[in-house]
CSV table of C-alpha atoms and ligand atoms in Angstrom, one decimal:
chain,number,residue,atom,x,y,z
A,1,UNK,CA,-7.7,23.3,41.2
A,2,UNK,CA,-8.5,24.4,38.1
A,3,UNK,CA,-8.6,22.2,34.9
A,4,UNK,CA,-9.1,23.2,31.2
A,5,UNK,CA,-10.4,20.9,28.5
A,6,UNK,CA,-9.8,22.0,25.0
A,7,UNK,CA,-11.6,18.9,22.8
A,8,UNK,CA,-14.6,18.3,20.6
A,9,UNK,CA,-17.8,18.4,21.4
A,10,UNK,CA,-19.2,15.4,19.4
A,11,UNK,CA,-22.8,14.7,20.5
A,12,UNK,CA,-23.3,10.9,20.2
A,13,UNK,CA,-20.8,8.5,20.6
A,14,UNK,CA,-19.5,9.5,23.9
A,15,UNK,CA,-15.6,10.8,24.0
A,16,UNK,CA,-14.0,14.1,23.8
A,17,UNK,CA,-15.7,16.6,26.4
A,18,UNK,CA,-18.7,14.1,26.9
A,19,UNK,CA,-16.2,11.6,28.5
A,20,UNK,CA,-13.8,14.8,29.3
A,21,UNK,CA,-16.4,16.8,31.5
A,22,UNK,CA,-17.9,14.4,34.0
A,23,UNK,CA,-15.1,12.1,34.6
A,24,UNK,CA,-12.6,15.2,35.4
A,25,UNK,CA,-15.2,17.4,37.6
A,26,UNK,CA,-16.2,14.2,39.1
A,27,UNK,CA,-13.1,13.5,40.7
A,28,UNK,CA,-13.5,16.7,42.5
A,29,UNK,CA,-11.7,19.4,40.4
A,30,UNK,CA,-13.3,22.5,38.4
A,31,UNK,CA,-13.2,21.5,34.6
A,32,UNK,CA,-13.9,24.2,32.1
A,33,UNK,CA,-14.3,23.7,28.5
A,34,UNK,CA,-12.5,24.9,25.1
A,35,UNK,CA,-14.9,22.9,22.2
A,36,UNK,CA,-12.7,22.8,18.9
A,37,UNK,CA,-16.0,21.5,17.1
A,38,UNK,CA,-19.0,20.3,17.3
A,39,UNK,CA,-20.0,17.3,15.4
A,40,UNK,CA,-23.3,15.0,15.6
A,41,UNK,CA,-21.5,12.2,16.1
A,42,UNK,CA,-17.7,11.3,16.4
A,43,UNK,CA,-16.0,10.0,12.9
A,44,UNK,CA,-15.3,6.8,13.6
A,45,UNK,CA,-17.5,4.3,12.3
A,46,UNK,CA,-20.4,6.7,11.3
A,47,UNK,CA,-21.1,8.4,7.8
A,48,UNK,CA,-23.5,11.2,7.2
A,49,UNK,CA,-21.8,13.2,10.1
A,50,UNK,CA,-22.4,17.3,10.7
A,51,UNK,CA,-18.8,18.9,11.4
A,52,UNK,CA,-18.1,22.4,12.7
A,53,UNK,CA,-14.6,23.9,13.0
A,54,UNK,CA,-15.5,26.7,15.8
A,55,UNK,CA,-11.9,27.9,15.0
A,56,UNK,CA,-12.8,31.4,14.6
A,57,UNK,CA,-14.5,31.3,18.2
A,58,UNK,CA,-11.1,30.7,19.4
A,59,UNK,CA,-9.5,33.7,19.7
A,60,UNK,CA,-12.3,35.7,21.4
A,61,UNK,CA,-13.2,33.3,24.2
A,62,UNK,CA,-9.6,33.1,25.2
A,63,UNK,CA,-9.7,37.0,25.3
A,64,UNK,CA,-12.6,37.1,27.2
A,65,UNK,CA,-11.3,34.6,29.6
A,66,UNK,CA,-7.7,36.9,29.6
A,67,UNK,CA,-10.1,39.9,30.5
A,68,UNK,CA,-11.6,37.6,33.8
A,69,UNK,CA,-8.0,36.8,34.7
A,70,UNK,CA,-8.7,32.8,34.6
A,71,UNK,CA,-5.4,31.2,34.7
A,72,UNK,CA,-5.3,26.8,34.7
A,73,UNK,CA,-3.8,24.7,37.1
A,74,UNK,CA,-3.6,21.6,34.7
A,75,UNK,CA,-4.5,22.3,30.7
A,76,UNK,CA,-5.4,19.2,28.1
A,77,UNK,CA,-5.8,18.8,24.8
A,78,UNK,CA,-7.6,16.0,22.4
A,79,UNK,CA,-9.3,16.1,19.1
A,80,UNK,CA,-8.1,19.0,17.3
A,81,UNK,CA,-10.6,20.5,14.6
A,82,UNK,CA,-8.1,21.6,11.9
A,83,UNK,CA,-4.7,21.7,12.1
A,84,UNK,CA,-3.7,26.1,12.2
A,85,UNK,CA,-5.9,24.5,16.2
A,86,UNK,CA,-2.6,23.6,17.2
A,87,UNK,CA,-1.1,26.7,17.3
A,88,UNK,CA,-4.4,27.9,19.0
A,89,UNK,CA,-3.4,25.5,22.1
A,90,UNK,CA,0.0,26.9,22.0
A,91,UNK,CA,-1.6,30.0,22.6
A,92,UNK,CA,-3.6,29.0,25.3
A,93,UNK,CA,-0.6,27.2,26.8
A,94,UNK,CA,1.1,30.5,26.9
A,95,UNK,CA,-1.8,33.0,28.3
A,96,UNK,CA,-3.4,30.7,30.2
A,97,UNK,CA,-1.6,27.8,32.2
A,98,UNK,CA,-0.1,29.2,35.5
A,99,UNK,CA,3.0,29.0,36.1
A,100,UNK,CA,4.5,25.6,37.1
A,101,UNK,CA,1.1,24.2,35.9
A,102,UNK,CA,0.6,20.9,34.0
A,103,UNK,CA,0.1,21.2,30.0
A,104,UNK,CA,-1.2,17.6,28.9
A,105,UNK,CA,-1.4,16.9,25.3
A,106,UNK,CA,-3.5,13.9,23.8
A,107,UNK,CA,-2.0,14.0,20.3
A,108,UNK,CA,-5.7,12.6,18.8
A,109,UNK,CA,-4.7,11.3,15.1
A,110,UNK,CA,-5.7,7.6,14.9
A,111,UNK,CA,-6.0,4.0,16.3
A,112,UNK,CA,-5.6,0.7,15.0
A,113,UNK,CA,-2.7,1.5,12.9
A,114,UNK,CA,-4.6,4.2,10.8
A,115,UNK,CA,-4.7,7.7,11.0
A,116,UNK,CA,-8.5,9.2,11.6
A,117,UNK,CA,-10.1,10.8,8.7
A,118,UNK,CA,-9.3,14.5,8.0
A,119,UNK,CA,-6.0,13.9,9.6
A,120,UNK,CA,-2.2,13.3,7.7
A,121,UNK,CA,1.0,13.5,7.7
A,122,UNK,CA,1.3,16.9,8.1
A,123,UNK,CA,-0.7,17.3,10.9
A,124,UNK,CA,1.6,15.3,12.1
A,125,UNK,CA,4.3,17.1,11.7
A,126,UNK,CA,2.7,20.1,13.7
A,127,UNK,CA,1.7,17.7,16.1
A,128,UNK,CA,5.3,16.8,17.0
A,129,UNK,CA,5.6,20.6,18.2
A,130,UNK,CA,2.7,20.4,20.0
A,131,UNK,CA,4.0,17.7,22.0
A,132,UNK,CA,7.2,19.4,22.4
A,133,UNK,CA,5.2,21.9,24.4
A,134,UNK,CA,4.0,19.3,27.3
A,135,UNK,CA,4.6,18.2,30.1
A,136,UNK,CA,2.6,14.8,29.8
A,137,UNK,CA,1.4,13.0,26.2
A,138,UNK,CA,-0.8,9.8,26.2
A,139,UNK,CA,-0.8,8.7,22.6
A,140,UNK,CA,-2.3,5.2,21.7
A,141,UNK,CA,0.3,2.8,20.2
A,142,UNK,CA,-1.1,4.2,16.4
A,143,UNK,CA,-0.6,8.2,17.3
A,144,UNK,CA,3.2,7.0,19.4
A,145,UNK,CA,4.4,5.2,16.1
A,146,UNK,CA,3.0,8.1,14.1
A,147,UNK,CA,4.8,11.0,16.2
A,148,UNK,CA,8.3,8.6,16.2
A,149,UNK,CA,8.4,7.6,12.6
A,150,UNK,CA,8.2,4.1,13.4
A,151,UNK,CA,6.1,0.9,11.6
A,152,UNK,CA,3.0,-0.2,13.3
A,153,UNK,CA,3.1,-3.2,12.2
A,154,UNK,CA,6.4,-4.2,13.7
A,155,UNK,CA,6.1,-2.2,17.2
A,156,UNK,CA,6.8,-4.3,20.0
A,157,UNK,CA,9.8,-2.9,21.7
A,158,UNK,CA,7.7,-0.4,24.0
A,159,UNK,CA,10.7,0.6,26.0
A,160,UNK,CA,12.3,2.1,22.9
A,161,UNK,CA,9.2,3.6,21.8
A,162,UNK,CA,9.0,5.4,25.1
A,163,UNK,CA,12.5,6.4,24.6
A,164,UNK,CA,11.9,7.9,21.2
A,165,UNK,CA,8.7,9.8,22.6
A,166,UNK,CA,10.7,11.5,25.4
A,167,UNK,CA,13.2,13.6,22.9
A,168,UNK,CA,9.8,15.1,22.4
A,169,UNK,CA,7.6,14.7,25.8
A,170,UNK,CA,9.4,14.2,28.9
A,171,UNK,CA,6.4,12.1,30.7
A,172,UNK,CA,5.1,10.0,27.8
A,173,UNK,CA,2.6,7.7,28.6
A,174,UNK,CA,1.6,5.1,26.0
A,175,UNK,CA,-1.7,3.3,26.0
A,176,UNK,CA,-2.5,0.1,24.2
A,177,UNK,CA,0.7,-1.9,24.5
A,178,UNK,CA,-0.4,-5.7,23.8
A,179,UNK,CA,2.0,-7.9,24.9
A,180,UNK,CA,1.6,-12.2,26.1
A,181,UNK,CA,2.6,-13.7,29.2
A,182,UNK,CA,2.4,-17.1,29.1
A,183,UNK,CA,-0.8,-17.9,27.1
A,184,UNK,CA,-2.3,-14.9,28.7
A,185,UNK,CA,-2.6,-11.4,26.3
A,186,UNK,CA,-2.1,-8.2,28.2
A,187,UNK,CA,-2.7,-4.5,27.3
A,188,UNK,CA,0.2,-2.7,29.1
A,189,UNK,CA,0.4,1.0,29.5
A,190,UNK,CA,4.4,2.2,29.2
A,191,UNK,CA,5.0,5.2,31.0
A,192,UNK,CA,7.4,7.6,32.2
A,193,UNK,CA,7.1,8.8,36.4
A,194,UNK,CA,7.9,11.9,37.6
A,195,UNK,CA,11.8,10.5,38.6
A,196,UNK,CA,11.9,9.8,34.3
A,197,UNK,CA,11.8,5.9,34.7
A,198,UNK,CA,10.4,3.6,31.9
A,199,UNK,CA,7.3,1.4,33.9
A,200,UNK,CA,4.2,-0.3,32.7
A,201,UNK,CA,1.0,-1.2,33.9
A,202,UNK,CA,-0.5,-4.3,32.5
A,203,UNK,CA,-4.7,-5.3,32.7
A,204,UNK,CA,-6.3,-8.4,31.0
A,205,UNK,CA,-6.9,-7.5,27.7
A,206,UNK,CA,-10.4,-7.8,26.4
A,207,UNK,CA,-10.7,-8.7,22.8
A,208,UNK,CA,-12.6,-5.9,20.5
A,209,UNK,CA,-12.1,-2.1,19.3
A,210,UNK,CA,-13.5,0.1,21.8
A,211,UNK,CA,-14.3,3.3,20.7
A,212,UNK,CA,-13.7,6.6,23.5
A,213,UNK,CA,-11.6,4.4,25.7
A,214,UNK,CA,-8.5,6.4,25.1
A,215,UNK,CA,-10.6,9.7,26.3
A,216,UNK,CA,-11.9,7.5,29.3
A,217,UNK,CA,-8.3,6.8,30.1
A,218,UNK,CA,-6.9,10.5,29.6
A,219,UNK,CA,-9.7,11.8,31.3
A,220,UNK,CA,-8.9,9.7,34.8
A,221,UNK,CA,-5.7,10.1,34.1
A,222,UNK,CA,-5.9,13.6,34.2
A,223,UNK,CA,-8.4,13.8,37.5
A,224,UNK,CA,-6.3,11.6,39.4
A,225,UNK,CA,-2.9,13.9,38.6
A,226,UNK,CA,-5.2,17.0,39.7
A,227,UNK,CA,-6.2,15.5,42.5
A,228,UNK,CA,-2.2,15.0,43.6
A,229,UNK,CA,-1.8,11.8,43.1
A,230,UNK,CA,1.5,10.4,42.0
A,231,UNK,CA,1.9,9.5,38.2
A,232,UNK,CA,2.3,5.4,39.3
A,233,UNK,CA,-1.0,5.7,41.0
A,234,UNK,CA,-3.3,8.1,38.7
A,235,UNK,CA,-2.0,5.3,35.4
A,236,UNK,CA,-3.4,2.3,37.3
A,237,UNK,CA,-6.3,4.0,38.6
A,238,UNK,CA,-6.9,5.6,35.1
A,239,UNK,CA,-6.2,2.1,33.4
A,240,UNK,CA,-8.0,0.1,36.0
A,241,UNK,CA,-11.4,2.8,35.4
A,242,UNK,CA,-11.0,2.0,31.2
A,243,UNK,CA,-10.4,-1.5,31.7
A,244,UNK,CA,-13.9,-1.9,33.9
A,245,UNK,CA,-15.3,0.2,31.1
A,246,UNK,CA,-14.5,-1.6,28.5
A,247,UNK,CA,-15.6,-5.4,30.0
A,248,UNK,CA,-19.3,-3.7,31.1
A,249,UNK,CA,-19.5,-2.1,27.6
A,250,UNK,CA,-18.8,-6.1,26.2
A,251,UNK,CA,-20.8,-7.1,28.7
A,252,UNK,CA,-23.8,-4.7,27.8
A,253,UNK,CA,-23.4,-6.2,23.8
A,254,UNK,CA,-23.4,-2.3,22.8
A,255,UNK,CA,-21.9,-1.0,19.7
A,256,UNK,CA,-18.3,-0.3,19.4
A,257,UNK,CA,-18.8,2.7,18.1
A,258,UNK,CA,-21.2,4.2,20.6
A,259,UNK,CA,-18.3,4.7,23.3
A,260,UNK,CA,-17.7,2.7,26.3
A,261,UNK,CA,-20.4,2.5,29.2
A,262,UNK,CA,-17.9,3.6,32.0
A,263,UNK,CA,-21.3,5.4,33.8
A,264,UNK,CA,-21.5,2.5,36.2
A,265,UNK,CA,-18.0,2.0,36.4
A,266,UNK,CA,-17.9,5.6,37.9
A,267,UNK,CA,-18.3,5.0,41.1
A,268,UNK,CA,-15.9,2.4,41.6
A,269,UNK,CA,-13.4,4.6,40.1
A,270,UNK,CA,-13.7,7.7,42.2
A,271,UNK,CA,-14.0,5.8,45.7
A,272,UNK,CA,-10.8,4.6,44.3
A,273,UNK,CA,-9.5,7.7,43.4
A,274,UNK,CA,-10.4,9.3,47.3
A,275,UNK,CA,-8.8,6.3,48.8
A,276,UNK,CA,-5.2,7.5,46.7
A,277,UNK,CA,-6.1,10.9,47.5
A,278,UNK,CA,-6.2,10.5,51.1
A,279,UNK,CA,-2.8,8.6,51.1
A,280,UNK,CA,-1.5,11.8,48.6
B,1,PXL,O1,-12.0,9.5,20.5
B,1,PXL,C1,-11.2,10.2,19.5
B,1,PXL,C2,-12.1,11.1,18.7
B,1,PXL,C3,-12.5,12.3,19.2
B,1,PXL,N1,-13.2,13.1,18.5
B,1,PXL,C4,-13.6,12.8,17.2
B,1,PXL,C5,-13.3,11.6,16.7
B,1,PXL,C6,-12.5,10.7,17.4
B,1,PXL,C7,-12.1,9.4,16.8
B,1,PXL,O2,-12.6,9.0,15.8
B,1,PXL,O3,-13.7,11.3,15.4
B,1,PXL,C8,-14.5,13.8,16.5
């Protein structure tokens, strides 16, 4: 099983292929690397930042990998360096996933009801196609309202977001769904299994802004899929891995913006994931 990760490479702050790298080849499956950029840190919450488009790289490494015959089981894609990158992974879609393979895109725009910097409407607009090219998208709540033309603020029927999503996706899967029961808050993830029916997975909901937790959760997401596991199972096991992360990272008292500690949550997660393997 062959994965490919096309994502930054942003050096502190751990998401894109720092989270992307050892959470997939540590559930067992090869994961090579496309870097879109590099950056010293990610841009959320930091300023002074270093930012490199390796745009131009693009096209030869893909030859070069055309040349060795590499072909990819399951491909996904995350933060994008500049938006002529998103026919790049269309590109790579078409020369390099095998047939019948997986193409996962994480449409990386925004959070919190904001787009990112250096993202806008536009790249929204392409990133609609994008999406129209996958099998799988795990948007936030922000990037689902942004690729649906609905208002953040007054999202709350996540059945009919879903429903939007799949005239362009046909296995959406939504993360950061708050939602009460009783005097208890929950973060849900809405999905879409393989059969196409609306489900969601609920875990306690720890107050804060977690930065990298939506890379932790596509990240497990994606080794649990490549390890056969059905989409019910790889969503809890993905959202039970970022829900752990998230309460050690609290727990710790680190900053937000350094990413989540999911290291010693590791562990937990892949005995886990060889438990649903075996089953598989
Ligand atoms: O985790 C999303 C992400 C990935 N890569 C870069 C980012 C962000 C979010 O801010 O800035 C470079």
């Amino acid at each position: 099983m062959r994965v490919l990760a096309i994502n930054d490479i942003s050096c502190v702050g751990k998401c894109s292929l720092t989270v992307a790298l050892p959470i997939i080849s540590a559930s067992g499956v090869t994961c090579d690397i496309l870097p879109t950029a590099i950056l010293s840190t990610h841009t959320g919450g930091f300023t002074g930042y270093t930012f490199r488009d390796l745009s131009e790289d693009i096209p030869s490494i893909i030859a070069h990998w055309k040349q060795l015959g590499l072909r990819y089981d399951i491909i996904i894609s995350g933060y994008l360096g500049s938006i002529d990158q998103i026919e790049m992974v269309k590109e790579v879609k078409r020369e390099l996933l095998k047939e019948g393979g997986l193409m996962i895109v994480d449409p990386v725009m925004g959070d919190n009801g904001k787009l990112y910097v250096h993202f806008d409407r536009a790249f929204v607009e392409q990133m609609k196609g994008l999406c129209r090219e996958a099998d799988v998208i795990v948007p936030n709540l922000t990037e689902a309202c942004a690729l649906t033309d609905t208002p953040y603020e007054k999202c709350t029927d996540y059945p009919a977001l879903l429903g939007k999503l799949r005239a362009l996706c046909p296995r959406p899967s939504v993360t950061g769904c708050d939602e009460t029961a009783g005097d208890e808050t929950l973060c849900a993830v809405y999905y879409t299994d393989e059969a196409g029916a609306v489900k969601k997975y609920a875990t306690e909901k720890v107050e804060g802004a977690f930065h990298g937790a939506g890379d932790v959760y596509a990240s497990a997401l994606v080794g649990a899929l490549a390890r056969g596991i059905s989409t019910d199972e790889a969503v809890r096991l993905a959202a039970d891995f970022t829900t752990a992360s998230i309460r050690q990272t609290k727990q710790d008292g680190t900053e937000a913006r350094y990413g989540l500690n999911s290291e010693s949550c590791m562990l937990g997660f892949l005995e886990a994931l060889d438990r649903a393997a075996k089953r598989a």
